[in-house]
XYZ file of C-alpha atoms in Angstrom:
432
model
C -87.149 -51.567 4.064
C -86.401 -53.296 0.801
C -83.814 -51.956 -1.682
C -84.433 -53.441 -5.156
C -81.171 -52.120 -6.536
C -79.287 -54.015 -3.862
C -80.950 -57.271 -4.859
C -79.918 -56.719 -8.495
C -76.227 -56.492 -7.583
C -75.437 -60.208 -7.209
C -76.693 -61.171 -10.674
C -74.873 -58.348 -12.470
C -71.714 -58.872 -10.488
C -71.900 -62.578 -11.176
C -71.750 -61.826 -14.899
C -68.779 -59.550 -14.262
C -67.089 -62.246 -12.190
C -67.398 -64.824 -14.938
C -65.923 -62.654 -17.714
C -62.297 -62.420 -16.418
C -62.167 -66.164 -15.929
C -62.769 -66.683 -19.644
C -59.328 -65.120 -20.196
C -57.703 -68.297 -18.905
C -59.099 -70.973 -21.211
C -56.828 -71.399 -24.267
C -54.351 -69.736 -26.592
C -55.740 -69.442 -30.063
C -53.853 -71.006 -32.975
C -53.656 -67.608 -34.673
C -51.849 -66.117 -31.655
C -49.295 -68.909 -31.675
C -48.721 -68.419 -35.391
C -48.274 -64.708 -34.824
C -45.531 -65.309 -32.271
C -43.715 -67.714 -34.564
C -43.944 -65.186 -37.371
C -42.573 -62.437 -35.132
C -39.513 -64.491 -34.201
C -38.845 -65.357 -37.844
C -39.210 -61.739 -38.851
C -36.835 -60.636 -36.100
C -34.124 -63.032 -37.269
C -34.550 -61.939 -40.874
C -34.643 -58.184 -40.310
C -32.666 -57.399 -37.159
C -29.597 -55.259 -38.028
C -27.434 -56.936 -35.403
C -28.054 -60.361 -36.929
C -27.392 -58.998 -40.394
C -24.076 -57.580 -39.159
C -23.074 -61.047 -37.932
C -24.039 -62.543 -41.279
C -21.810 -60.006 -43.002
C -19.022 -60.833 -40.541
C -19.342 -64.519 -41.456
C -19.006 -63.661 -45.123
C -15.988 -61.497 -44.314
C -14.229 -64.256 -42.383
C -15.072 -66.795 -45.087
C -13.512 -64.587 -47.742
C -10.435 -64.027 -45.583
C -10.184 -67.761 -44.963
C -10.126 -68.432 -48.688
C -6.995 -66.311 -49.125
C -5.342 -66.907 -45.759
C -2.852 -69.466 -47.113
C -1.922 -67.572 -50.254
C 1.842 -67.168 -50.642
C 3.476 -63.784 -50.729
C 3.808 -62.265 -54.187
C 7.079 -62.970 -55.975
C 9.352 -59.932 -56.163
C 10.730 -58.856 -59.544
C 13.395 -56.162 -59.673
C 15.522 -54.445 -62.315
C 18.958 -53.172 -61.256
C 21.315 -50.891 -63.164
C 25.022 -51.387 -62.420
C 27.760 -49.162 -63.777
C 31.469 -48.764 -63.297
C 33.186 -46.438 -62.977
C 30.761 -44.315 -61.046
C 31.274 -41.271 -63.243
C 30.105 -43.129 -66.353
C 26.528 -43.868 -67.297
C 27.359 -46.284 -70.099
C 27.074 -49.989 -69.397
C 29.748 -50.627 -72.040
C 32.596 -48.852 -70.270
C 33.375 -51.614 -67.780
C 33.100 -55.382 -67.477
C 31.280 -54.771 -64.149
C 28.481 -52.794 -65.760
C 25.194 -54.225 -66.903
C 21.428 -54.442 -66.318
C 20.440 -57.116 -63.822
C 17.000 -58.728 -63.496
C 16.063 -60.482 -60.238
C 13.108 -62.743 -59.390
C 12.658 -63.537 -55.688
C 10.131 -65.729 -53.840
C 9.647 -66.370 -50.120
C 8.552 -69.893 -49.207
C 6.469 -70.387 -46.040
C 7.797 -72.769 -43.411
C 6.590 -76.342 -43.593
C 3.307 -76.884 -41.731
C 2.366 -73.198 -41.920
C -0.286 -73.578 -44.621
C -2.252 -76.289 -42.822
C -2.143 -74.466 -39.477
C -3.263 -71.128 -40.933
C -6.063 -72.806 -42.874
C -7.287 -74.561 -39.729
C -7.225 -71.380 -37.623
C -9.167 -69.481 -40.306
C -11.767 -72.249 -40.568
C -12.236 -72.305 -36.785
C -12.793 -68.540 -36.728
C -15.446 -68.826 -39.408
C -17.200 -71.581 -37.472
C -16.952 -69.628 -34.210
C -18.592 -66.642 -35.855
C -21.364 -68.875 -37.201
C -21.994 -70.084 -33.669
C -21.948 -66.491 -32.397
C -24.567 -65.594 -34.995
C -26.664 -68.650 -34.060
C -26.446 -67.640 -30.393
C -27.532 -64.088 -31.236
C -30.480 -65.483 -33.188
C -31.491 -67.731 -30.269
C -31.359 -64.872 -27.775
C -33.182 -62.496 -30.125
C -35.989 -64.998 -30.663
C -36.330 -65.579 -26.947
C -36.246 -61.831 -26.267
C -39.079 -61.332 -28.751
C -40.974 -64.207 -27.142
C -40.562 -62.726 -23.660
C -41.621 -59.242 -24.813
C -44.626 -60.757 -26.580
C -45.860 -62.512 -23.452
C -45.167 -59.507 -21.231
C -47.227 -57.405 -23.625
C -49.945 -60.058 -23.498
C -49.891 -60.005 -19.696
C -50.100 -56.210 -19.616
C -53.180 -56.211 -21.835
C -54.867 -59.001 -19.860
C -54.204 -57.224 -16.571
C -55.643 -54.068 -18.075
C -58.770 -55.963 -19.135
C -59.230 -57.459 -15.655
C -58.683 -54.050 -14.074
C -61.357 -52.504 -16.292
C -63.744 -55.258 -15.209
C -63.076 -54.352 -11.594
C -63.583 -50.662 -12.317
C -67.078 -51.528 -13.598
C -67.638 -53.753 -10.587
C -66.558 -50.969 -8.241
C -68.984 -48.580 -9.973
C -71.819 -50.998 -9.248
C -70.780 -51.257 -5.619
C -70.589 -47.483 -5.427
C -74.145 -47.150 -6.703
C -75.369 -49.727 -4.223
C -73.581 -48.209 -1.225
C -74.679 -44.713 -2.256
C -78.334 -45.817 -2.124
C -77.820 -47.218 1.369
C -75.955 -44.081 2.384
C -78.804 -41.839 1.204
C -81.290 -43.684 3.417
C -78.942 -43.730 6.371
C -78.060 -47.444 6.314
C -74.412 -46.996 5.296
C -71.701 -44.634 6.449
C -69.751 -42.186 4.370
C -66.599 -44.201 5.068
C -67.759 -46.924 2.668
C -68.291 -44.465 -0.152
C -64.899 -42.891 0.365
C -63.073 -46.238 0.421
C -64.753 -47.365 -2.808
C -63.975 -44.054 -4.465
C -60.332 -44.437 -3.473
C -60.333 -48.012 -4.810
C -61.815 -46.877 -8.113
C -59.297 -44.043 -8.419
C -56.468 -46.464 -7.708
C -57.702 -48.866 -10.379
C -57.979 -46.056 -12.920
C -54.435 -45.020 -12.042
C -53.315 -48.604 -12.659
C -54.760 -48.335 -16.154
C -52.298 -45.523 -16.856
C -49.430 -47.778 -15.767
C -50.640 -50.505 -18.088
C -50.829 -48.059 -20.982
C -47.262 -46.931 -20.327
C -46.009 -50.525 -20.061
C -47.775 -51.447 -23.312
C -46.077 -48.594 -25.158
C -42.670 -49.548 -23.756
C -43.055 -53.241 -24.612
C -44.376 -52.449 -28.093
C -41.372 -50.193 -28.652
C -39.042 -52.996 -27.591
C -40.713 -55.414 -30.005
C -40.556 -52.886 -32.844
C -36.863 -52.332 -32.197
C -36.137 -56.056 -32.217
C -38.021 -56.480 -35.495
C -36.593 -53.284 -37.034
C -40.013 -52.138 -38.106
C -42.326 -49.216 -37.484
C -44.187 -49.181 -34.216
C -47.240 -47.849 -36.048
C -47.936 -51.346 -37.380
C -48.810 -52.536 -33.877
C -48.773 -56.055 -32.467
C -51.584 -58.528 -31.907
C -51.594 -60.557 -28.717
C -53.998 -63.300 -27.622
C -57.067 -62.345 -25.610
C -56.878 -65.709 -23.837
C -53.978 -67.581 -22.324
C -53.499 -71.165 -21.232
C -50.671 -72.067 -18.860
C -48.215 -74.696 -20.079
C -46.507 -77.279 -17.905
C -42.794 -78.066 -18.255
C -41.793 -81.199 -20.133
C -38.605 -82.843 -18.908
C -36.411 -81.508 -16.135
C -33.269 -79.444 -15.649
C -30.942 -82.442 -16.079
C -32.540 -83.353 -19.402
C -32.411 -79.731 -20.551
C -28.748 -79.501 -19.589
C -27.894 -82.495 -21.761
C -29.699 -80.806 -24.651
C -27.880 -77.515 -23.976
C -24.478 -79.231 -24.083
C -25.364 -80.490 -27.550
C -27.351 -77.558 -28.940
C -26.368 -74.295 -27.245
C -24.427 -72.197 -29.789
C -22.660 -70.246 -27.059
C -21.072 -73.416 -25.684
C -20.045 -74.438 -29.202
C -18.458 -71.014 -29.666
C -16.509 -71.378 -26.419
C -15.306 -74.795 -27.555
C -14.229 -73.166 -30.812
C -12.232 -70.622 -28.815
C -10.408 -73.417 -26.989
C -9.664 -75.134 -30.294
C -8.569 -71.886 -31.942
C -6.081 -71.095 -29.187
C -4.664 -74.612 -29.306
C -4.272 -74.426 -33.069
C -2.763 -70.946 -32.801
C -0.239 -72.353 -30.306
C 0.750 -74.932 -32.883
C 0.990 -72.173 -35.487
C 3.310 -70.233 -33.170
C 5.489 -73.314 -32.892
C 5.515 -73.623 -36.675
C 6.468 -69.962 -37.025
C 9.807 -70.757 -35.351
C 10.787 -72.667 -38.470
C 12.636 -70.389 -40.873
C 11.035 -69.022 -44.008
C 13.313 -69.575 -46.998
C 13.952 -66.946 -49.654
C 14.819 -68.189 -53.145
C 15.976 -65.991 -56.005
C 17.429 -66.057 -59.487
C 19.358 -63.223 -61.151
C 20.259 -62.489 -64.726
C 22.680 -59.702 -65.737
C 22.820 -58.416 -69.282
C 26.301 -57.218 -70.320
C 27.404 -55.458 -73.530
C 31.164 -55.117 -72.978
C 33.486 -56.822 -75.451
C 37.301 -56.656 -74.813
C 40.215 -58.980 -75.573
C 39.909 -60.448 -72.106
C 36.107 -60.151 -71.640
C 33.660 -61.100 -74.341
C 30.710 -59.574 -72.414
C 28.981 -62.837 -71.596
C 25.752 -62.385 -69.566
C 25.717 -63.494 -65.926
C 23.194 -65.852 -64.302
C 23.019 -66.651 -60.593
C 20.648 -68.342 -58.116
C 20.601 -68.118 -54.353
C 18.910 -69.119 -51.139
C 18.591 -67.268 -47.799
C 17.696 -68.951 -44.516
C 17.271 -66.781 -41.398
C 19.037 -67.818 -38.217
C 16.236 -67.881 -35.613
C 18.095 -66.278 -32.735
C 15.224 -64.055 -31.564
C 12.532 -65.860 -33.542
C 12.809 -68.988 -31.407
C 12.231 -66.975 -28.238
C 9.317 -65.063 -29.729
C 7.730 -68.239 -31.085
C 7.988 -70.045 -27.758
C 6.579 -67.029 -25.947
C 3.620 -66.804 -28.302
C 3.030 -70.534 -27.994
C 2.969 -70.338 -24.191
C 0.585 -67.365 -24.349
C -1.772 -69.244 -26.665
C -1.753 -72.301 -24.411
C -2.612 -70.074 -21.437
C -5.400 -68.478 -23.479
C -6.774 -71.921 -24.332
C -6.833 -72.851 -20.644
C -8.643 -69.597 -19.915
C -11.213 -70.386 -22.616
C -11.614 -73.885 -21.216
C -12.274 -72.436 -17.756
C -14.853 -70.025 -19.189
C -16.533 -72.965 -20.888
C -16.724 -74.899 -17.619
C -17.993 -71.844 -15.740
C -20.655 -71.179 -18.361
C -21.772 -74.791 -18.226
C -22.192 -74.548 -14.438
C -24.054 -71.258 -14.826
C -26.441 -72.746 -17.382
C -27.078 -75.739 -15.118
C -27.863 -73.429 -12.198
C -30.143 -71.260 -14.326
C -31.988 -74.296 -15.666
C -32.621 -75.564 -12.136
C -33.966 -72.117 -11.235
C -36.176 -72.034 -14.335
C -37.589 -75.477 -13.616
C -38.384 -74.511 -10.026
C -40.072 -71.255 -11.076
C -41.959 -72.944 -13.902
C -43.324 -75.755 -11.731
C -44.236 -73.302 -8.971
C -46.178 -71.161 -11.459
C -48.115 -74.222 -12.596
C -48.880 -75.091 -8.975
C -50.120 -71.569 -8.360
C -52.309 -71.650 -11.467
C -53.907 -74.904 -10.351
C -54.418 -73.618 -6.820
C -55.942 -70.338 -7.967
C -58.191 -71.942 -10.590
C -59.398 -74.861 -8.479
C -59.453 -73.448 -4.943
C -58.707 -69.801 -4.271
C -60.655 -67.978 -6.976
C -63.810 -70.164 -6.719
C -63.704 -69.707 -2.942
C -63.082 -65.974 -3.253
C -65.893 -65.611 -5.784
C -68.275 -67.523 -3.533
C -67.185 -65.410 -0.574
C -67.850 -62.192 -2.489
C -71.280 -63.336 -3.662
C -72.202 -64.460 -0.148
C -70.956 -61.208 1.316
C -72.968 -59.257 -1.229
C -76.058 -61.196 -0.312
C -75.469 -60.690 3.409
C -74.667 -57.019 2.901
C -77.916 -56.463 1.046
C -79.884 -57.555 4.120
C -77.591 -55.933 6.654
C -75.847 -59.099 7.846
C -72.353 -58.137 6.656
C -70.224 -55.091 7.271
C -68.982 -52.960 4.407
C -65.370 -53.676 5.344
C -65.969 -57.379 4.723
C -67.469 -56.627 1.320
C -64.598 -54.317 0.447
C -61.959 -56.864 1.466
C -63.696 -59.594 -0.544
C -63.675 -57.406 -3.658
C -59.982 -56.477 -3.282
C -59.045 -60.072 -2.560
C -60.733 -61.319 -5.728
C -58.988 -58.610 -7.760
C -55.616 -59.641 -6.383
C -56.266 -63.318 -7.023
C -57.395 -62.754 -10.606
C -54.293 -60.691 -11.291
C -52.093 -63.293 -9.634
C -53.668 -66.026 -11.774
C -52.897 -64.093 -14.954
C -49.339 -63.419 -13.827
C -48.752 -67.085 -12.965
C -50.290 -68.260 -16.257
C -48.158 -65.957 -18.397
C -45.111 -66.712 -16.253
C -45.223 -70.316 -17.494
C -44.675 -68.966 -21.015
C -41.913 -66.648 -19.806
C -40.147 -69.517 -18.049
C -40.404 -71.602 -21.212
C -38.766 -68.745 -23.119
C -35.945 -68.672 -20.542
C -35.494 -72.436 -20.811
C -35.377 -72.227 -24.603
C -32.775 -69.481 -24.402
C -30.614 -71.549 -22.048
C -30.968 -74.756 -24.068
C -30.517 -73.020 -27.405
C -33.415 -74.687 -29.223
C -37.200 -74.464 -29.461
C -37.922 -78.090 -28.595
C -37.608 -78.829 -24.875
C -38.488 -82.467 -25.103
C -42.191 -82.176 -25.827
C -43.050 -78.635 -24.723
C -44.795 -76.941 -27.597
């Protein structure tokens, strides 16, 4: 007995098989521009970045006044003798005294303080640059994860339609007694599972969109556009080349080097602080007394005070030793971070190249073979030469391979984002 609906399955399913593969051709220029615009917008609007900008301005302002001397001290003093008289004319000791006092910083203090302040400003600039790099890469990763979620949803919907066609075909065979109920039940379960997956994709899309909106500090109602097609990208350069770029460009490493320099300079400042600060003053006393032995001449005096650094020497040496230890600690953190970046870059390169290998294998071998196997199985099943289980396994296998191809393709973009974050720059030696 001939079943016309069975013969129509291969052609319709062939059209359905071709559609998901069109998702893997190329990224449109508009999509790329959208991603670049998102990263720029994130840097411009993110509150955390703005807080670091304000911190830079704060440190710059503090640096400008860090070497300002202490204010001179002016005082007016009333002196009277005897103590029971309030007239400055009753005794030669009485009078009104004016004092002007100024503390001079120790030599070398101004240069050291200015250098420490400048290093802190530069370190904060590097911290802000690092935050901008990581924010841009976070936005990039969220963008491609959102893209992957939507592409997986599209492929899953294609397979839901394909499963519906298989259900109709198997139901016809079941009604005439040429197929068992087991086949219907398995396809129904597969369709229900795929529809349940659609709910997971919807949830993931909402979560990723919320993360993007938070990074860009904008309303989620505006939505985000992602490409409907994706092209895998191959790595340019290798981990060793990227590491050399990271040592030159990564703001985090520059900030750690600033910390080493700051602690060293602060140690020198502690050594300078041992030197005494000199107090200078001048005094002028106005007198009004006139007696045979005292004509009431005004007094003038000048003085200098130099502290004896009994405890100051010990404190200064202790602070200097602490700063030197802190600089060694910062140097060790710098070395550890360099090793960590090198390890991460090696891992990224391995993952990136493996994803490219998988994309090539899926596109050139596995998916064409799986598609051919499904079409052949459909043809054999229509004339009773293939079991339903073989048809079912061929359909599930193709679904898994198409999903795996999408995941591997988008993973190349995710690995590029990781490499950019580790290197600290957009250009990886030719990767666009």
